[in-house]
Coordinates of C-alpha atoms in Angstrom, one line a residue:
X1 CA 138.2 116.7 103.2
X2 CA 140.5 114.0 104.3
X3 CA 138.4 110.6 105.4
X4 CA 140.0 107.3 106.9
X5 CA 138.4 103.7 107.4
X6 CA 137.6 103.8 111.4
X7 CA 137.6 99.5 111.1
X8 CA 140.9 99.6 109.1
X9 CA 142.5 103.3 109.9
X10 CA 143.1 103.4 106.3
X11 CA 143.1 106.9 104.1
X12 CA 140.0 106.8 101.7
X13 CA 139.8 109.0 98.6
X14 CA 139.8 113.1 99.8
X15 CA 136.8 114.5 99.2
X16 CA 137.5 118.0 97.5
X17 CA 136.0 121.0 99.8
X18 CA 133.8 124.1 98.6
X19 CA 135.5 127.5 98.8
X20 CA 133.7 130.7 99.7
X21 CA 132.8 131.3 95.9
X22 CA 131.2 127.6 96.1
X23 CA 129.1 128.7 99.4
X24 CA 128.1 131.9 97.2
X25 CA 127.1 130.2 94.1
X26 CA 124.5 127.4 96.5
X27 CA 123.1 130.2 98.3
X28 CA 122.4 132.1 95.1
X29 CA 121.1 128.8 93.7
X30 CA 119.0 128.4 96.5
X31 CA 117.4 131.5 96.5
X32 CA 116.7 131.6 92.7
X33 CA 115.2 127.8 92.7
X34 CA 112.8 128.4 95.8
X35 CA 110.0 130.8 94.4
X36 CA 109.3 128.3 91.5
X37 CA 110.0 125.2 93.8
X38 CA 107.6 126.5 96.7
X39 CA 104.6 127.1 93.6
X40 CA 104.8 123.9 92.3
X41 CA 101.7 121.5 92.7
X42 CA 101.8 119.7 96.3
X43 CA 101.1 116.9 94.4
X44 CA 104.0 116.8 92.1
X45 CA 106.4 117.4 95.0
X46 CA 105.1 114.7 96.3
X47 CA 105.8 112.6 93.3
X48 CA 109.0 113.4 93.7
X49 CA 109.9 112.3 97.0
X50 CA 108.4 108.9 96.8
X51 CA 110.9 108.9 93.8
X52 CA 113.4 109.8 96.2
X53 CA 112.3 106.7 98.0
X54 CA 113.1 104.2 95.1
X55 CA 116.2 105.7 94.0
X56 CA 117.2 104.4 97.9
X57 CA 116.2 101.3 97.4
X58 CA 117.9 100.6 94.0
X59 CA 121.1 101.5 95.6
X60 CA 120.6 100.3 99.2
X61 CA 123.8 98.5 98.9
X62 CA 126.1 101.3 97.7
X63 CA 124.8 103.4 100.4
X64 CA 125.4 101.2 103.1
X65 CA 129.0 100.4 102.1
X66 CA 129.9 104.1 102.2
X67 CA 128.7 104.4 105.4
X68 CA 130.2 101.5 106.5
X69 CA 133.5 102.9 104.9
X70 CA 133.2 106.5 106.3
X71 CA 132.0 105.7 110.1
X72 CA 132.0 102.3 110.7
X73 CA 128.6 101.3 110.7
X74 CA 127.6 98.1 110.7
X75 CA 126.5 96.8 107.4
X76 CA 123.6 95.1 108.5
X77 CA 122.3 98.7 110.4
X78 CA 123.6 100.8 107.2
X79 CA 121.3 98.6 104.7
X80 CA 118.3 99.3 107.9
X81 CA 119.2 102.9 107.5
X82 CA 118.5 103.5 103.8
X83 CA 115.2 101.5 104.1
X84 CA 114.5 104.2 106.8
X85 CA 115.6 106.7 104.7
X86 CA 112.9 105.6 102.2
X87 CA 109.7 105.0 104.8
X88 CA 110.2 108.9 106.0
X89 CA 110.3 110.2 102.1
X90 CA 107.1 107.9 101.8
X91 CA 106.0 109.1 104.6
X92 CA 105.6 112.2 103.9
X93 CA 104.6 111.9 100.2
X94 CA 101.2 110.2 101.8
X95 CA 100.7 112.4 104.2
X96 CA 101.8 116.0 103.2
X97 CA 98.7 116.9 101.9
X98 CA 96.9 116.3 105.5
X99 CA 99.8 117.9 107.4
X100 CA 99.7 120.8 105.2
X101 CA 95.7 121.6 105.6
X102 CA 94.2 124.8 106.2
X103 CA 93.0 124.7 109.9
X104 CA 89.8 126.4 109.9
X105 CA 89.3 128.2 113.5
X106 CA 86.3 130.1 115.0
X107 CA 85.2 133.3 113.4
X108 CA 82.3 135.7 113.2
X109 CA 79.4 134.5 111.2
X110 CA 79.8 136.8 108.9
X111 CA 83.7 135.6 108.1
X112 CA 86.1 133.0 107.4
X113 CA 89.5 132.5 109.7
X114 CA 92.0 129.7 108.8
X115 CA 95.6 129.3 109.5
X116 CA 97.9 128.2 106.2
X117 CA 100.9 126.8 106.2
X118 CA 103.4 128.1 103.9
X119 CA 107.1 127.4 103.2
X120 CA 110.2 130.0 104.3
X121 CA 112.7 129.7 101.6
X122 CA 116.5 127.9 102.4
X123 CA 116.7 125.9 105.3
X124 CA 120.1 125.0 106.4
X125 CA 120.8 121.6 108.4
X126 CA 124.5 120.4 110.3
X127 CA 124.1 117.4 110.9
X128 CA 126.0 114.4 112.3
X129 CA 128.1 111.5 111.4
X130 CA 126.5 108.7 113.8
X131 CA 123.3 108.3 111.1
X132 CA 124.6 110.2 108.2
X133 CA 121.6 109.4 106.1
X134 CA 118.8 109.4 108.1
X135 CA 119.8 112.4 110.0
X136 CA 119.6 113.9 106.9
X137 CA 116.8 112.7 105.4
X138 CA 114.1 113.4 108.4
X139 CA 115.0 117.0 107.5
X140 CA 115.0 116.5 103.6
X141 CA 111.7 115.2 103.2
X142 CA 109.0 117.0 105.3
X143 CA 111.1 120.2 104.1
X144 CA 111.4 119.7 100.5
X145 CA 108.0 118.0 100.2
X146 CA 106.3 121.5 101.9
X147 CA 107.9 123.6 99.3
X148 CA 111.3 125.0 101.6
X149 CA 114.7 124.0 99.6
X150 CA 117.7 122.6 101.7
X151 CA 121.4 123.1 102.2
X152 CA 123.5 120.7 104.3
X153 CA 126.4 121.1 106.1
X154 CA 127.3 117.4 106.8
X155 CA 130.2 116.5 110.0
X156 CA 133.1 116.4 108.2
X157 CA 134.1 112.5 108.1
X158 CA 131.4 111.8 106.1
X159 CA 131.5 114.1 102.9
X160 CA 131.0 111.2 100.2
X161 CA 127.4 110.5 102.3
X162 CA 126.6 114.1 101.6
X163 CA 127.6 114.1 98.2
X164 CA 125.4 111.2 97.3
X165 CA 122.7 112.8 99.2
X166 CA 122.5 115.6 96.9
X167 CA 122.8 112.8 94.1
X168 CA 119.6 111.0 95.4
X169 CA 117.4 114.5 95.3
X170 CA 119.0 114.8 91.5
X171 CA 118.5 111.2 90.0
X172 CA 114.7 111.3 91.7
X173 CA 114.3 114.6 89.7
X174 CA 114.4 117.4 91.6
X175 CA 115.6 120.7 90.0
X176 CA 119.2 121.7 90.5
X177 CA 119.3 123.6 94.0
X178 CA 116.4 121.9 95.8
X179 CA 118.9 120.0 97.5
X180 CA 122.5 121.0 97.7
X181 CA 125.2 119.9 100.0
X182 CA 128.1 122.4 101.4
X183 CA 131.5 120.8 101.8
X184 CA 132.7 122.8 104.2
X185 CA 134.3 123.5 107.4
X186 CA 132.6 124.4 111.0
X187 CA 134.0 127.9 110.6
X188 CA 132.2 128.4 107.6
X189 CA 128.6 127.7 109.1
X190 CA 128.2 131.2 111.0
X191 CA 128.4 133.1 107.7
X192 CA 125.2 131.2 106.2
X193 CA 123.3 131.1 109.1
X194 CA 124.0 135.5 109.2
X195 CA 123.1 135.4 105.4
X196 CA 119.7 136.6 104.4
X197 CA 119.0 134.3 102.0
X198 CA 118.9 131.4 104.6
X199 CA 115.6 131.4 106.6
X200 CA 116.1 128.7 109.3
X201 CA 118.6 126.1 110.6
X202 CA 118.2 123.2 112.5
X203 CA 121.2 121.2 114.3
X204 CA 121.8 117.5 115.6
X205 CA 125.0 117.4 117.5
X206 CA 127.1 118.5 120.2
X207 CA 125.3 121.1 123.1
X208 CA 128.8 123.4 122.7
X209 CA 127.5 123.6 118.7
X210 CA 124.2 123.9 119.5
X211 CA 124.6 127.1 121.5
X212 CA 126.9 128.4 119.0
X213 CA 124.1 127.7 116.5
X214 CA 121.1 129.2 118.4
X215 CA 123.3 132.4 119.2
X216 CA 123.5 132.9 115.9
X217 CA 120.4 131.7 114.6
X218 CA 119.1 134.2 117.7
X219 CA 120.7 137.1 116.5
X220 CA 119.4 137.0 113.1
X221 CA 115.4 136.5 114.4
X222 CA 115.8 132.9 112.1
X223 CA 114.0 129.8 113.6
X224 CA 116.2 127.1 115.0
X225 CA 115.1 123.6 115.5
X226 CA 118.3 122.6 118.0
X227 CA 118.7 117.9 119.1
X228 CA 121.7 117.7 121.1
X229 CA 122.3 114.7 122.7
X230 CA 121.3 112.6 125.8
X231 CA 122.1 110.4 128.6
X232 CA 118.6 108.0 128.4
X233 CA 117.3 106.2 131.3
X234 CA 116.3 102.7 131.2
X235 CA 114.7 102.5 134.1
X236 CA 113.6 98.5 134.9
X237 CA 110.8 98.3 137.7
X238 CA 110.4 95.4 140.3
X239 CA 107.5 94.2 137.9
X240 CA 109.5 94.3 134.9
X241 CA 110.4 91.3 132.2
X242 CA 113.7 91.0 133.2
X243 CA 114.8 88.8 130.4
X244 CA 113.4 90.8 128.0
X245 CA 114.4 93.7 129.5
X246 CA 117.9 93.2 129.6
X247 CA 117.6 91.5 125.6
X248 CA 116.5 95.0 124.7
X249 CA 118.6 96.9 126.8
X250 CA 121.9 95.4 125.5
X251 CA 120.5 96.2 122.0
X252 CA 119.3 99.9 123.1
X253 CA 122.7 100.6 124.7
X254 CA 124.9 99.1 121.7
X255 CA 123.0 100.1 118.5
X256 CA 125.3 101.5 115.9
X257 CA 128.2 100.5 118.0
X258 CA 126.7 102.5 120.9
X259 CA 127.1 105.7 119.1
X260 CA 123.3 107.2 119.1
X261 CA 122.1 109.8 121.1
X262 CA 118.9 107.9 121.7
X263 CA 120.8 105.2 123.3
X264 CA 120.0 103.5 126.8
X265 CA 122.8 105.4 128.8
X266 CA 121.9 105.0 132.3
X267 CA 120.1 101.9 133.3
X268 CA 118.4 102.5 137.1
X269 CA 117.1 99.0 137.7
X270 CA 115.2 98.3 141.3
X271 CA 116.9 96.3 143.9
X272 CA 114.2 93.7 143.9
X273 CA 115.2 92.3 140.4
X274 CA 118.8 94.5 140.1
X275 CA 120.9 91.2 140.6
X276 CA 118.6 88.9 137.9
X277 CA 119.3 91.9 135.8
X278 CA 122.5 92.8 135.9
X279 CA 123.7 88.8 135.4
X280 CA 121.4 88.7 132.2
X281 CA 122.8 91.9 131.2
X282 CA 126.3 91.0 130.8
X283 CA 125.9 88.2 129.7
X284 CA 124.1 89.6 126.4
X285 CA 126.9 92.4 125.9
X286 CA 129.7 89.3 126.2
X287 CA 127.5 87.1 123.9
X288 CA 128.5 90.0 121.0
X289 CA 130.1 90.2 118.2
X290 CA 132.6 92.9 117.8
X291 CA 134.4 93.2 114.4
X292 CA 134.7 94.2 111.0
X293 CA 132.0 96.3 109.9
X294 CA 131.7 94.7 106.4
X295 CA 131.2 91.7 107.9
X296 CA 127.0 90.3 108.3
X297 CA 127.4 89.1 111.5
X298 CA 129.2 91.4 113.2
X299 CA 127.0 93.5 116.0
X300 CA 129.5 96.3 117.2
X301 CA 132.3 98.3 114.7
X302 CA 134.5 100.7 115.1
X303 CA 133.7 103.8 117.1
X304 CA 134.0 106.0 114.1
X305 CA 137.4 108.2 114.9
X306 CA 140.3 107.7 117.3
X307 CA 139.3 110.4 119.1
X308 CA 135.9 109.2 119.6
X309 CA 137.1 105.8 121.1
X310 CA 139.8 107.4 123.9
X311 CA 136.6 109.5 125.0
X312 CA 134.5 106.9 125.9
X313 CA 137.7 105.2 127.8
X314 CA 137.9 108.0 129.6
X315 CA 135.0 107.9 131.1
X316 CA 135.0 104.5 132.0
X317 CA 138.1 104.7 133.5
X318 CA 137.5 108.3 135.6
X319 CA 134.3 106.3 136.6
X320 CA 135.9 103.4 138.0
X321 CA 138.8 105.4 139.3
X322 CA 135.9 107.1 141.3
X323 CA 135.0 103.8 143.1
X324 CA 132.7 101.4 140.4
X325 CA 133.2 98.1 139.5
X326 CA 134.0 96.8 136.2
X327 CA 131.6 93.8 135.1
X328 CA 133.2 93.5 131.8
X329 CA 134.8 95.5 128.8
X330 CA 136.7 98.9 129.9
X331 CA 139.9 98.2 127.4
X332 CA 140.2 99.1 123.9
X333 CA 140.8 96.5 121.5
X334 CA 144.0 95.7 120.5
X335 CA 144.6 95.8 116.2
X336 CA 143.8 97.8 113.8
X337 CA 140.7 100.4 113.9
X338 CA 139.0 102.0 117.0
X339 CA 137.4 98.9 118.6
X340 CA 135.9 99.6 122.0
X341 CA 134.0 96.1 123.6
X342 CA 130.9 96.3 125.4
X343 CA 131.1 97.1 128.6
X344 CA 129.3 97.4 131.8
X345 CA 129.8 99.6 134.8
X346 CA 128.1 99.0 138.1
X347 CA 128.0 100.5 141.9
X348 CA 128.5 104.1 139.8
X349 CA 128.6 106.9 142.4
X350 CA 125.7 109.7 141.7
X351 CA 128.4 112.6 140.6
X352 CA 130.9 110.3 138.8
X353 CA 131.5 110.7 135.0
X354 CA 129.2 108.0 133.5
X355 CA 126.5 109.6 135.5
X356 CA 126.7 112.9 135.0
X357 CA 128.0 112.8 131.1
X358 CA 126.7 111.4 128.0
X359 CA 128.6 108.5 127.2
X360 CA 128.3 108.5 123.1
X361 CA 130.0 104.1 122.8
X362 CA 129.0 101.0 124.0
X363 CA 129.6 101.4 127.6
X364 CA 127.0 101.0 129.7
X365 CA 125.9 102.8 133.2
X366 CA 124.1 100.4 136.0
X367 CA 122.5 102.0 139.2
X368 CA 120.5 99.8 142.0
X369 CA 117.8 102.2 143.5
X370 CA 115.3 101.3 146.2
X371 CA 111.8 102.3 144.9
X372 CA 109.9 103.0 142.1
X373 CA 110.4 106.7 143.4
X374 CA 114.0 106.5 143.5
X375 CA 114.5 105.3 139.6
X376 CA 112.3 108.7 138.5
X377 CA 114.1 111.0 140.5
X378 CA 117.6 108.9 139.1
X379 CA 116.1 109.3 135.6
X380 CA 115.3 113.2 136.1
X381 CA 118.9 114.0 137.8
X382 CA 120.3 114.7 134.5
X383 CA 121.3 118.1 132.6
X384 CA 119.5 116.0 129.5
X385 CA 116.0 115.3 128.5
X386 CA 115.8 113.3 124.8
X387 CA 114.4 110.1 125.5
X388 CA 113.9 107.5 127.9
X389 CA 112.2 103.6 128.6
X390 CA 110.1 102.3 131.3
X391 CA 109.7 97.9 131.7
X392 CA 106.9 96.9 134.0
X393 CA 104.5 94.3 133.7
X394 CA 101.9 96.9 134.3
X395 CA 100.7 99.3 131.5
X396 CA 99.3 101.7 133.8
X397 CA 101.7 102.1 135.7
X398 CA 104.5 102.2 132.7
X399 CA 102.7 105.3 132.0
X400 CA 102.0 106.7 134.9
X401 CA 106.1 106.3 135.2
X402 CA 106.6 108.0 132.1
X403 CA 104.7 111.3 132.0
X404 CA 107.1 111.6 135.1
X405 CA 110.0 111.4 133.0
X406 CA 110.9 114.5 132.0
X407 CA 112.3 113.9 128.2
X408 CA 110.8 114.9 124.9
X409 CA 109.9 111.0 124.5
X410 CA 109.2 107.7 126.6
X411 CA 109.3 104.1 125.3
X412 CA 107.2 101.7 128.1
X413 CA 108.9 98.3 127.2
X414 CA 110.2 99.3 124.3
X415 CA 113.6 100.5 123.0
X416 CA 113.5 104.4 122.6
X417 CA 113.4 104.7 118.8
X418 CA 112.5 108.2 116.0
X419 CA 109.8 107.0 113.9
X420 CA 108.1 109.1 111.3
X421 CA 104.8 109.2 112.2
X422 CA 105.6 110.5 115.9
X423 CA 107.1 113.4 116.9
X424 CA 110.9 113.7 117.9
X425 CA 113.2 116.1 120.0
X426 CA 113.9 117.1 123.6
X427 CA 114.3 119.3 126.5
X428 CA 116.9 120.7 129.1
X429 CA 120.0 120.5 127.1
X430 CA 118.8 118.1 124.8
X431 CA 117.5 120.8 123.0
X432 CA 114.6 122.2 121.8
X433 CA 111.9 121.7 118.8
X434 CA 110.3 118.5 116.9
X435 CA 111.5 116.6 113.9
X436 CA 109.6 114.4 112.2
X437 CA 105.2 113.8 112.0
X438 CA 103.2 116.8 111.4
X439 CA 105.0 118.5 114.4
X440 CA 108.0 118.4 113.0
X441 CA 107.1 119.5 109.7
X442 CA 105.3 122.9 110.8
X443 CA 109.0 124.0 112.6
X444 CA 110.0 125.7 109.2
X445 CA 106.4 127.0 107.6
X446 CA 105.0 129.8 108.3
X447 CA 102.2 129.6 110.1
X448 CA 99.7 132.2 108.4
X449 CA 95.9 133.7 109.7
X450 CA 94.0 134.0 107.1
X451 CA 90.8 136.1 107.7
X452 CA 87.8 136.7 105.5
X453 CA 85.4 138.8 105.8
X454 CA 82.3 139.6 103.6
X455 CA 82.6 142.7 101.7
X456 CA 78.8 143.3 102.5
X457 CA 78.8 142.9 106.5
X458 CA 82.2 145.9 106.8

């Protein structure tokens, strides 16, 4: 696979691609390692993943640069994202053993009924390029650690992360095939998702994949665990911490160079404090730094392909072309690499592109609404559900705001965020199914009743 330097729009070293033979020999690997891999103690699997952990940490720095050199992340969120990495594989090495407990259920006095939770075999993941590791590893570790084995199918500008994925699994100690990672194609993914040896898939990316995906996966009776994307609201109240706010919501709509699909997309702020906002807003996206990725104090890179960047320019520009204003931003960098600025859009009319589209850069949606009754039905008039943030001085309230919301998860006064120890995923087209905690966990286990009954009471 051919890569290129998104900051520099230099060729990197080809990463060489599996053929159909390789695809055969993983799955066959796959399938031979899971029956002794799945019987293993719980409690030596889970020695193994907080090995996993420290083999992270030793090379936190080589890890980071490669994202930095695949996709353009800053270094500063690269090094955050290994040390993420490593919390989720601890994580679940504490906890496995409570998420994987019998649950004992009501039964006749004269029995025993319990539900057990027992791995499937292979699980297959695609994931994305925007967190290459993490996205990664919040399906490695819950997975691996309850006895399934994985394959990965990585986006195809990042194949050195995915290589050194499978390298982390191998140096921590797990057997050959535990972990393996496909270098291969789009066209390829189909075939193992048909292929009886695989058991499950589970997809972060584009809604156009995802359906492809769950077709499949649909056809074959296979679970499918499906995150596709979002446009968040950040919805800002009349009560709201409007510094604060708009400090966060620069950093919510920018993080990894804007490129998340947990971003703050769509910020509905109410008229009462929309002016204070929007001034303290732009002036925290001008106050960035946009630059070299490599570079410690840079705050936006790249967007990581051409491609990429002349999307999000496109929407900006059919948005103001529909009537918005510019605040600032809304031209591409001139140089080297795919630098798109921050930029802010206001007076956005309800069915213009920024609206109605995810925006996946640092480009930022404003809307003035009237009421607090306004902003939810703003924030619900989406074909999305993934995430979403309530401010308000008033916790109540902040609450009461976000059960309204209708996205897999809320944030009140807080950036939204995935977290291990919480579950993760959404509705509408964002998807459906949880990552991450015990919810996550339990997507790919079989979820078995057990019932015992006395010989002597039949």
């Amino acid at each position: 696979m051919d890569r290129e330097n998104p900051a520099t729009e230099e060729s990197l070293e080809p990463v060489e691609t599996d053929d159909a033979d390789d695809v055969e020999a993983a799955l066959a690997l796959a399938d031979e390692v899971y029956p002794s891999w799945s019987e293993r103690r719980l409690e030596e699997r889970r020695q193994l993943l907080a090995d996993a952990a420290d083999v992270l940490r030793e090379n936190e720095e080589e890890y980071a640069q490669l994202m930095t050199r695949e996709m353009g992340k800053p270094i500063t969120g690269a090094r955050s994202e290994v040390e993420k990495c490593a919390w989720v594989c601890e994580h679940y090495a504490e906890y496995a053993e409570t998420y994987l407990a019998d649950d004992v259920h009501q039964s006749s006095p004269e029995a025993k009924a319990l539900t057990s939770y027992e791995p499937l075999g292979p699980i297959l993941a695609v994931m994305p390029w925007n967190y290459p590791l993490w996205q990664v590893f919040r399906f490695a570790a819950p997975n691996l650690v309850a006895g399934n084995v994985g394959l990965l199918k990585h986006a195809s500008n990042v194949p050195g992360t995915a290589e050194i994925i499978e390298e982390v699994f191998l140096e921590a100690g797990f057997p050959e095939g535990a972990f393996q990672s496909l270098i291969v194609g789009s066209d390829a993914i189909e075939g193992v998702i048909e292929d009886e040896r695989v058991r499950g898939v589970t997809l972060t990316g584009s809604e156009p994949a995802g359906r492809a995906v769950a077709e499949t996966a649909g056809r074959e009776l296979k679970p499918s665990v499906l995150e596709l994307g979002g446009s968040d609201p950040f919805v800002v109240l009349d009560d709201a911490d409007v510094e604060t706010a708009a400090e966060v919501g620069v950093q919510a709509r920018t993080l990894n160079s804007g490129q998340s699909c947990i971003a703050a997309k769509r910020f509905i702020v109410h008229d009462a404090v929309y002016d204070e906002f929007v001034d303290a807003f732009v002036e925290e996206m001008e106050a960035l730094t946009v630059g070299d990725p490599s570079e410690e104090d840079t705050d936006v890179g790249p967007q990581a392909r051409e491609d990429l960047m002349k999307d999000v320019h496109e929407q900006v520009q059919d948005t103001l072309d529909a009537g918005a204003t510019l605040e600032t931003g809304g031209e591409p960098l001139d140089g080297e690499g795919y630098y798109y600025p921050p930029t802010v859009v206001t007076d956005i009319p309800r069915d213009a592109t920024m609206a109605t589209d995810e925006v996946f850069g640092p480009a930022a949606a404003v809307f003035r609404v009237e009421s607090e009754e306004e902003a939810i039905g703003l924030a619900n008039d989406s074909s999305y559900g993934l995430g979403g943030s309530v401010w308000t001085e008033d916790l109540d309230r902040g609450e009461r705001v976000a059960r309204r919301v209708e996205s897999g998860c809320v944030f009140v006064n807080e950036l939204t965020k995935s977290d291990p120890r919480i579950p993760f995923g959404g509705v509408k087209n964002s998807g459906y199914g949880r990552e991450l905690s015990e919810h996550g966990m339990k997507e790919f286990l079989n979820e078995k009743t057990i019932w015992v009954q006395s010989a002597s009471d039949q």
